[in-house]
Coordinates of C-alpha atoms and ligand atoms in Angstrom, one line a residue:
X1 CA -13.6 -22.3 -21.8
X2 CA -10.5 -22.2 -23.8
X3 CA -10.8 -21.3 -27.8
X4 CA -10.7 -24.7 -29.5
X5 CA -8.9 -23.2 -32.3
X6 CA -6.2 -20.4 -32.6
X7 CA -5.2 -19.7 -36.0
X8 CA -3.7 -23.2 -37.8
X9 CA -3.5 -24.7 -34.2
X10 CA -6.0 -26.8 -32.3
X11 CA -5.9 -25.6 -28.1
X12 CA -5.3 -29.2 -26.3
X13 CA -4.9 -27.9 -22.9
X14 CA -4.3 -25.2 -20.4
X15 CA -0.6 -24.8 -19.1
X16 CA -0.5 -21.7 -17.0
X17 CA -1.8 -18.4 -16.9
X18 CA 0.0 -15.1 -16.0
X19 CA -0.2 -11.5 -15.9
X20 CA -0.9 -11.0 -19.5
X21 CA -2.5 -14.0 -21.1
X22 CA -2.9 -17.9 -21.0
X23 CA -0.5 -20.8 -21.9
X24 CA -2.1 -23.3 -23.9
X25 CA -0.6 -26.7 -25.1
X26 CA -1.5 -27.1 -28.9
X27 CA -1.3 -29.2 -31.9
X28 CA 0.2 -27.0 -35.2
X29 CA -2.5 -28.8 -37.7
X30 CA 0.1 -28.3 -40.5
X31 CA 3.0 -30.1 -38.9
X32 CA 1.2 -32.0 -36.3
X33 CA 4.0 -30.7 -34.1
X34 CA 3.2 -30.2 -30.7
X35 CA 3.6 -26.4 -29.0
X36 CA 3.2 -24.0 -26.3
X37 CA 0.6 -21.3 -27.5
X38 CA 0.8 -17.9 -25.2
X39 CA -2.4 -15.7 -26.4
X40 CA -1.6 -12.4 -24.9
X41 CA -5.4 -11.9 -23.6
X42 CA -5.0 -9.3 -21.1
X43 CA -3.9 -7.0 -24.0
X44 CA -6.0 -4.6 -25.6
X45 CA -7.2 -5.5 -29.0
X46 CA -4.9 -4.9 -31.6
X47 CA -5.4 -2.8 -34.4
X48 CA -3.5 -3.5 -38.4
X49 CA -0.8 -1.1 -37.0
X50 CA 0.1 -3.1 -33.8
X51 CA -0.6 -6.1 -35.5
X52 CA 2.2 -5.1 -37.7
X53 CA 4.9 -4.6 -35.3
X54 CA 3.8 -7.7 -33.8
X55 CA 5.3 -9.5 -36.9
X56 CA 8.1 -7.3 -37.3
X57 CA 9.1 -8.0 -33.2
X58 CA 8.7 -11.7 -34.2
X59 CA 11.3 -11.7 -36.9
X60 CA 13.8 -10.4 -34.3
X61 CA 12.1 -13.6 -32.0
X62 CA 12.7 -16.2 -34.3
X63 CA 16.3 -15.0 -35.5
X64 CA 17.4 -16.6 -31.7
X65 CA 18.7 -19.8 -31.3
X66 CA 20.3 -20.3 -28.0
X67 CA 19.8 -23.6 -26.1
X68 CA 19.3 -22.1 -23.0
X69 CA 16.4 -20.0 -24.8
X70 CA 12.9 -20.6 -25.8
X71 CA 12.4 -21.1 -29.4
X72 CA 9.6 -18.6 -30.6
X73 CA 8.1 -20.2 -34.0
X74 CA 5.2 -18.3 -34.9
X75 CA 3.0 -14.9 -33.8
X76 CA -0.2 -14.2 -34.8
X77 CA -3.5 -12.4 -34.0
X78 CA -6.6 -14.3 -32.9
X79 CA -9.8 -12.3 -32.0
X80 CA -7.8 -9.2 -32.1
X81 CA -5.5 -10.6 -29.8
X82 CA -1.8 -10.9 -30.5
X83 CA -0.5 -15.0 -29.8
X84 CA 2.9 -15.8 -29.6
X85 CA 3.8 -20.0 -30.4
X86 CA 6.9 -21.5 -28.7
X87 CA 8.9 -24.4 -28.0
X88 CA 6.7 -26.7 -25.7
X89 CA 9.1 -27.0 -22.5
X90 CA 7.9 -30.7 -20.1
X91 CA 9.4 -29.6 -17.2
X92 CA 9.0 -27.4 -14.5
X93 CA 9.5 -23.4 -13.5
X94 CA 12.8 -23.0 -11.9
X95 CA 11.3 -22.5 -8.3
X96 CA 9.4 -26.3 -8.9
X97 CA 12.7 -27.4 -9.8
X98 CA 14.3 -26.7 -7.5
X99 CA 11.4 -28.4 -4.5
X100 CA 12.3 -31.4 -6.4
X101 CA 13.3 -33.9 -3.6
X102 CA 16.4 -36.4 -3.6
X103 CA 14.2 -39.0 -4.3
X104 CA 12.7 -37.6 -7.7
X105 CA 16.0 -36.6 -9.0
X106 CA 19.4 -37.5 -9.0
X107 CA 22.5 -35.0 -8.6
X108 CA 24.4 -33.8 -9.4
X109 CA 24.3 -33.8 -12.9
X110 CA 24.0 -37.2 -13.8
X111 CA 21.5 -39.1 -16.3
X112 CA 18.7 -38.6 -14.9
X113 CA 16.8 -41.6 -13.3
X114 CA 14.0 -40.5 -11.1
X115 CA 10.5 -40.0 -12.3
X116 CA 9.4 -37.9 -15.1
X117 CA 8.9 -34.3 -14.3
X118 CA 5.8 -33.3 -14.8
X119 CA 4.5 -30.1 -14.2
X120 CA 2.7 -28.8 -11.3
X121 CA -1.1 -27.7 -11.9
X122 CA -0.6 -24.4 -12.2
X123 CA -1.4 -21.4 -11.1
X124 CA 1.6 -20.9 -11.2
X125 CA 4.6 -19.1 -9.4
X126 CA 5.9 -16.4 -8.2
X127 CA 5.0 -14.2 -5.6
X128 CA 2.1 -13.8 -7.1
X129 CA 0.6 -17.2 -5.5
X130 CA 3.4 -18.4 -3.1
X131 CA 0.9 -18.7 -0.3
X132 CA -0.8 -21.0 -2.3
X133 CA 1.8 -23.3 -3.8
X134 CA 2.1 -24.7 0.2
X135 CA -1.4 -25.4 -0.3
X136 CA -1.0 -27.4 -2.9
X137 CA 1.0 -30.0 -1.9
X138 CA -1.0 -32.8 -1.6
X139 CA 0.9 -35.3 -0.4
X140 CA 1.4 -37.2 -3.3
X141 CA 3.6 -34.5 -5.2
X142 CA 6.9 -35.5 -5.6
X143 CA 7.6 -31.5 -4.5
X144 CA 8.4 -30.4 -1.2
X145 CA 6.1 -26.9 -1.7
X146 CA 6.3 -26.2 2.0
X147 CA 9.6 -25.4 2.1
X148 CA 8.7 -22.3 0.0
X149 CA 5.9 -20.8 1.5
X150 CA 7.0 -17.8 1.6
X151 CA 5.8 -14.3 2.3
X152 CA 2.2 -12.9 0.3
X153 CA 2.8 -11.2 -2.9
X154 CA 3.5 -7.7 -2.7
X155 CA 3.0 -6.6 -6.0
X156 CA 0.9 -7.0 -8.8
X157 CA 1.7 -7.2 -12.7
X158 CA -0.1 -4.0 -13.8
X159 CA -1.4 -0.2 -13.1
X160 CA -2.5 2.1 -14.6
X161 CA -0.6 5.0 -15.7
X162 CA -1.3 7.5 -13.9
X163 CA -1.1 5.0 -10.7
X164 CA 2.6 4.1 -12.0
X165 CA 5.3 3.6 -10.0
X166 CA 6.6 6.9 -10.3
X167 CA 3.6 8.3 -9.6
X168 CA 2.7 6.2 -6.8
X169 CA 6.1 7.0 -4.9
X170 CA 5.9 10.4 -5.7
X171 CA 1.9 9.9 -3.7
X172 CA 3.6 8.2 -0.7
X173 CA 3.4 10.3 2.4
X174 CA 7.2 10.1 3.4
X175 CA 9.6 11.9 1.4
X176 CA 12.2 9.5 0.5
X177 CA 15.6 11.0 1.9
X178 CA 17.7 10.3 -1.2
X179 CA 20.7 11.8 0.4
X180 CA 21.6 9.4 2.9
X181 CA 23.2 5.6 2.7
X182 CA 20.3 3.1 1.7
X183 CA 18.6 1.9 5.5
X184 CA 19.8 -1.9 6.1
X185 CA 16.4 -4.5 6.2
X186 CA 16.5 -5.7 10.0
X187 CA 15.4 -9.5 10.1
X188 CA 12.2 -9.1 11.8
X189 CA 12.6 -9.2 15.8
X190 CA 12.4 -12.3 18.0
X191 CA 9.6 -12.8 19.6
X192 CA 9.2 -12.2 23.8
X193 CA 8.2 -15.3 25.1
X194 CA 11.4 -17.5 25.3
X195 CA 9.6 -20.6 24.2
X196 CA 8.0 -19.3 21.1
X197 CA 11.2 -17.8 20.7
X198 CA 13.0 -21.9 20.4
X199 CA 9.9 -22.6 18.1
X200 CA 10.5 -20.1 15.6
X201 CA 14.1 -20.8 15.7
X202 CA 13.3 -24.7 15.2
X203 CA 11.0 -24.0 12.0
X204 CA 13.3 -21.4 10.6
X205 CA 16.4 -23.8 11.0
X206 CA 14.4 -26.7 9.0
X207 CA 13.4 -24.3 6.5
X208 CA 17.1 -23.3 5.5
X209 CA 18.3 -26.7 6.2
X210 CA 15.4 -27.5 3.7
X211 CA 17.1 -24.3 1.3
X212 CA 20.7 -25.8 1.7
X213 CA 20.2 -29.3 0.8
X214 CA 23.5 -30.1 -1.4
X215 CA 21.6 -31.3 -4.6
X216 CA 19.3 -28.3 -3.9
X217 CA 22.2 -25.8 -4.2
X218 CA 23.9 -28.0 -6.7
X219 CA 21.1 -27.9 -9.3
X220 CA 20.8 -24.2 -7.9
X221 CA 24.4 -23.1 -9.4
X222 CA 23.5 -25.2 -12.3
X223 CA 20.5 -23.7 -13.2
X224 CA 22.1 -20.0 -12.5
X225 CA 24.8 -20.5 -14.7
X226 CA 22.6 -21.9 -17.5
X227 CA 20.9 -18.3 -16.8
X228 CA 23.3 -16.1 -17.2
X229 CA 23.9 -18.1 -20.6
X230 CA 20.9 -17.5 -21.9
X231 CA 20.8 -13.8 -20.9
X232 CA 24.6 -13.0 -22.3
X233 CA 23.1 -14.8 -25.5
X234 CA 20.0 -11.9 -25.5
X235 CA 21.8 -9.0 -24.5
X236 CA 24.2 -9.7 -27.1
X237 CA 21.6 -9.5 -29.6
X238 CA 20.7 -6.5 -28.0
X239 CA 17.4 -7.2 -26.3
X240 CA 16.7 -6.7 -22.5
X241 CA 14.4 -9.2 -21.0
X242 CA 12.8 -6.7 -18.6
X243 CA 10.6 -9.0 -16.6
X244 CA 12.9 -11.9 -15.7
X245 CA 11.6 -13.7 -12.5
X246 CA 11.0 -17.8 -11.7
X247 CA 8.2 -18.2 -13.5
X248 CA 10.0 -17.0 -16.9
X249 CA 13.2 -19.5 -16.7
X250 CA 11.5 -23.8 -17.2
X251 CA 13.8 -26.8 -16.8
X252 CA 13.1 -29.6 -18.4
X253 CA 13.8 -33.6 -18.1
X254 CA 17.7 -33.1 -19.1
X255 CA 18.0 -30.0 -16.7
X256 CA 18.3 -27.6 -19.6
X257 CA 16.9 -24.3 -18.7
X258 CA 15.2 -21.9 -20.9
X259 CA 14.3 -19.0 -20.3
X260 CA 11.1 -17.1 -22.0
X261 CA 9.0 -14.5 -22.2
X262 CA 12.0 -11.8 -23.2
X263 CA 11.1 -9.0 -25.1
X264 CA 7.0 -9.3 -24.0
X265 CA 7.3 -7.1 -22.2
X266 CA 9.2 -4.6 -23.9
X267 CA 7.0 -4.8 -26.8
X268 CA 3.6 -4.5 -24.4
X269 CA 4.8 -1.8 -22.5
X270 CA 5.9 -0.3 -25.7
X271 CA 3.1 -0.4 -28.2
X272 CA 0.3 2.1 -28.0
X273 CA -1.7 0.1 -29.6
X274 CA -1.2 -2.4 -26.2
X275 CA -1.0 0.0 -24.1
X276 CA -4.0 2.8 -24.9
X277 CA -5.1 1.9 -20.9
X278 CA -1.6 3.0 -19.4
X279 CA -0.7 -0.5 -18.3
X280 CA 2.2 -0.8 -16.8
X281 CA 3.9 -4.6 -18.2
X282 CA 6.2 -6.1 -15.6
X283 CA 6.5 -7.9 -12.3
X284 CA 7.2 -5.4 -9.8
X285 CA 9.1 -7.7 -6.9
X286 CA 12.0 -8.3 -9.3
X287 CA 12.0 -4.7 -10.9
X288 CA 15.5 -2.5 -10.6
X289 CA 15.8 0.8 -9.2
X290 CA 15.9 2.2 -12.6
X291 CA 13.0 0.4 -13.9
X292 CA 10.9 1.7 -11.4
X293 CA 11.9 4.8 -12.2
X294 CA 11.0 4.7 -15.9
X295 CA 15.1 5.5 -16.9
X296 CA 16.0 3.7 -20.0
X297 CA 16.8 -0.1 -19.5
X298 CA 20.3 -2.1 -20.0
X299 CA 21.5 -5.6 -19.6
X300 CA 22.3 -4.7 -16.0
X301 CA 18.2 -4.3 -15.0
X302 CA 17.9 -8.2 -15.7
X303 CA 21.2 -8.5 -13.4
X304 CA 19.0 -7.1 -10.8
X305 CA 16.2 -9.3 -11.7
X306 CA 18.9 -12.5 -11.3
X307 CA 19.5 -10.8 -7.7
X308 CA 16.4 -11.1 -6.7
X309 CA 15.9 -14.6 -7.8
X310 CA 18.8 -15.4 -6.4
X311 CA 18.8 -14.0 -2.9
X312 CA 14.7 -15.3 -2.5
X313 CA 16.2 -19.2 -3.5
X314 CA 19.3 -18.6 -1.1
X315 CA 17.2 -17.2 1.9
X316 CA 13.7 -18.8 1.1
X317 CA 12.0 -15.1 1.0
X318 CA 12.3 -11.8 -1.0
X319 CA 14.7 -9.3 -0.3
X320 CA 11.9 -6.7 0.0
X321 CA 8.9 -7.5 1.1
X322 CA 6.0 -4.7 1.6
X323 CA 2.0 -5.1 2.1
X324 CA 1.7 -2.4 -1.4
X325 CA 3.4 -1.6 -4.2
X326 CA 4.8 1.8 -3.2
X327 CA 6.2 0.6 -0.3
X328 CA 7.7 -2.1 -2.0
X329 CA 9.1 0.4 -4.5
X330 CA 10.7 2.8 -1.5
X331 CA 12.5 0.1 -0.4
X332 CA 13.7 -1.0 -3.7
X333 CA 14.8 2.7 -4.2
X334 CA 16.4 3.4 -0.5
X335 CA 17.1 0.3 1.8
X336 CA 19.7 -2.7 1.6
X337 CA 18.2 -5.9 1.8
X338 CA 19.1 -7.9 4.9
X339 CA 22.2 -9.9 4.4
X340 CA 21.5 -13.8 3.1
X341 CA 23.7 -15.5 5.6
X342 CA 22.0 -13.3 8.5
X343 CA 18.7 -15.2 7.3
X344 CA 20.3 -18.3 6.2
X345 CA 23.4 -19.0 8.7
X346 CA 24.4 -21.8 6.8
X347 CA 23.7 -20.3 3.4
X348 CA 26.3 -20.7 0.7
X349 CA 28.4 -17.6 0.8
X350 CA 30.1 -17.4 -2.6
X351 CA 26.2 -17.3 -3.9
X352 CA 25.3 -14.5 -1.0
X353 CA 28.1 -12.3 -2.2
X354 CA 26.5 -13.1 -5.7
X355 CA 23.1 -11.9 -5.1
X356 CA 24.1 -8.6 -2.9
X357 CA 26.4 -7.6 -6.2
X358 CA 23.1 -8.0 -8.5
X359 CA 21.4 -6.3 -6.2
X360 CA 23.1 -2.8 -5.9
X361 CA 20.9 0.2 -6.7
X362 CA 23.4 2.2 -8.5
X363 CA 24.2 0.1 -11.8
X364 CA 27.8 0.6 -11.9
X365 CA 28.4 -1.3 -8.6
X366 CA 26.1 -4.2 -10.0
X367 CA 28.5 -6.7 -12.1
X368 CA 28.3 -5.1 -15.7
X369 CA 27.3 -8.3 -18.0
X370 CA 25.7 -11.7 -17.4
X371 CA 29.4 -13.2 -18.8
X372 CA 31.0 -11.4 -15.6
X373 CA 27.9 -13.4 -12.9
X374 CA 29.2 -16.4 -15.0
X375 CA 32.2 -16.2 -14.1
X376 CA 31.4 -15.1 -10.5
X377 CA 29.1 -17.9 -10.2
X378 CA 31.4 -20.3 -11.2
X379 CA 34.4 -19.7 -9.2
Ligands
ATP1 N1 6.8 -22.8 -23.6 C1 6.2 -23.4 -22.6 N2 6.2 -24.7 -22.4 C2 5.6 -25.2 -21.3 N3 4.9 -24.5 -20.4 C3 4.9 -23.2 -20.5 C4 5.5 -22.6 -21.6 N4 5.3 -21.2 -21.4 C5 4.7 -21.1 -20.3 N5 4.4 -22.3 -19.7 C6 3.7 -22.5 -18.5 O1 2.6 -21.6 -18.4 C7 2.7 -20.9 -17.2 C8 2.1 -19.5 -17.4 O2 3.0 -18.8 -18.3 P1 2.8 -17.3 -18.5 O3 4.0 -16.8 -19.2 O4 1.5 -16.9 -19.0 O5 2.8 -16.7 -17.0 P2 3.9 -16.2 -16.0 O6 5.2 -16.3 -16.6 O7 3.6 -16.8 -14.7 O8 3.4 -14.7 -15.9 P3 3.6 -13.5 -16.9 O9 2.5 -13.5 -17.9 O10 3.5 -12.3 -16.0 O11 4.9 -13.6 -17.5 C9 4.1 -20.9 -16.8 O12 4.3 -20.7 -15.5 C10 4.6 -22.2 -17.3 O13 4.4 -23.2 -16.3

């Protein structure tokens, strides 16, 4: 059962839960001023010391204004648990968004005269429930799910320190061999029997004909550029989103993205007070190299993140998939993902050459700022 109350706002519903907390819709009692209350539940409690540097991360929160970034209007603590309050957003993750059929929305950018959005019920998103977002569709969802149902999650959002990624890497059995050229990802092999053989080609043809729907990759590019927007806008201010993945970046009704959740989980991962168990903040499919490896973060990790995002809407499944975490993280660390247009023949390939850029290991072969995957983008 939700809390009915959270500080001056009364819960109305629940939006979404992730890794670290809850979403809840709300009514500020002061302003009567609907918003989007994120308590941060998974957290440890906090004590007055954390509580304090809750506020003072705030004031750096509510200094942005970006349209293209989620207003943050209010923290607080409820219960011993840190709250963060935020634009409400009626519209839909960007992987929902981009299900949406012909029928439900026009493109490309026009006025929009389809049905509302409304959001999905939600469990919400990435990897970490793709399986089940096929499941969901119903029939009478204006959302083509199936055309995602991709691969099982591979990750999870936290460990424990001394289970880190680091750590766990250094446990794998197999020595990495660092010295070589990254290992290509070979597209999985076709299967013996001939006719299986047509079948699989059949259902993988419909899923990236599905994937390369024109108002699909139009609204794609749209959204992308919107992205790398928002993300000049916080790296200019000199924050790092650090966990940047579908589930983080909403479109509404006017196709406006925002994206959210930046800084979280900075300031988690940060904060001893958050952090007394060792957990480790994050989502690990769209992690860089160097965020794996604990190195200090720059702008160019969340160019990574935009990679992955990018390649898994181009191709319709990640660019490293692996049944645990540590093998996940080897082949972040040491293999090339497979090339887009070898999964998706017909794939766009100014947008392949995109993602494969963002997704270089070393950072100085990655483009350098959001402004230069604009421009890239938009060629
Ligand atoms: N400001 C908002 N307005 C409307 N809906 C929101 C808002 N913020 C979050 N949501 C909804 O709540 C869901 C859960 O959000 P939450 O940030 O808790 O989870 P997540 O992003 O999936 O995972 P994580 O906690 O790992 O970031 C989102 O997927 C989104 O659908």
């Amino acid at each position: 059962m939700p809390p009915k109350l959270i500080g001056p706002y009364r819960v109305m519903d629940t939006l979404g839960s992730g890794g670290v907390g809850t979403v809840y819709r709300a009514l500020d009692r002061r302003t009567n001023d609907t918003v989007a209350l994120k308590l941060l539940s998974a957290a440890p409690a906090l004590d007055a010391r954390a509580a304090l540097r809750l506020a003072r991360e705030y004031e750096t929160l509510a200094e942005l204004a970006h349209p293209n970034v989620v207003k943050v209007f209010d923290v607080g603590v409820f219960q011993g648990y840190p709250y963060l309050v935020m634009e409400l957003i009626e519209g839909l993750t960007l992987r929902h968004y981009l299900d949406l059929r012909g029928s439900d929305i026009h493109s490309p950018s026009g006025s929009y005269s389809g049905p509302r959005l409304r959001a999905l019920p939600l469990d919400d998103d990435d990897s970490d429930s793709w399986g089940e977002e096929a499941d969901s569709d119903d029939g009478e969802s204006p959302f083509n799910l199936a055309a995602f149902s991709e691969e099982e999650p591979s990750e999870d959002i936290s460990l424990q320190a001394g289970t880190g990624p680091v750590r766990a890497l250094a446990d794998a059995a197999d020595e990495p061999d660092t010295d070589g050229p990254p290992e290509p990802q070979v597209p999985a092999a076709p299967h013996a029997d001939p006719k299986v053989q047509l079948v699989e080609r059949r259902i993988q043809e419909a899923r990236t004909d599905e994937l390369n729907r024109p108002e699909r990759m139009g609204r794609l590019k749209d959204a992308m550029l919107q992205v790398c927007e928002a993300l000049a806008y916080i790296h200019g201010h000199g924050l790092v989103h650090r966990d940047l993945k579908p589930s983080n970046i909403m479109v509404d009704e006017d196709r406006q993205v925002r994206l959210m959740d930046f800084g979280l989980a900075k300031f988690l991962a940060d904060d001893a007070g958050l952090t007394g168990d060792g957990r480790f903040v994050g989502t690990f499919r769209y992690m860089s190299p160097e965020q794996i490896l604990g190195e200090p973060l720059d702008a160019r990790a969340d160019l990574y993140s935009l990679g992955v995002i990018l390649y898994e809407l181009l191709s319709g499944r990640p660019p490293f998939d692996a049944k645990t975490p540590s093998q996940l993280w080897q082949q972040v660390l040491e293999v090339e993902p497979a090339p887009v247009l070898a999964i998706n023949l017909k794939g766009d390939p100014q947008l392949a050459r995109v993602a494969h850029r963002l997704l270089r290991k070393e950072l100085d072969d990655r483009y350098q700022t959001a402004e230069e995957v604009y421009e890239a983008l938009a060629e």
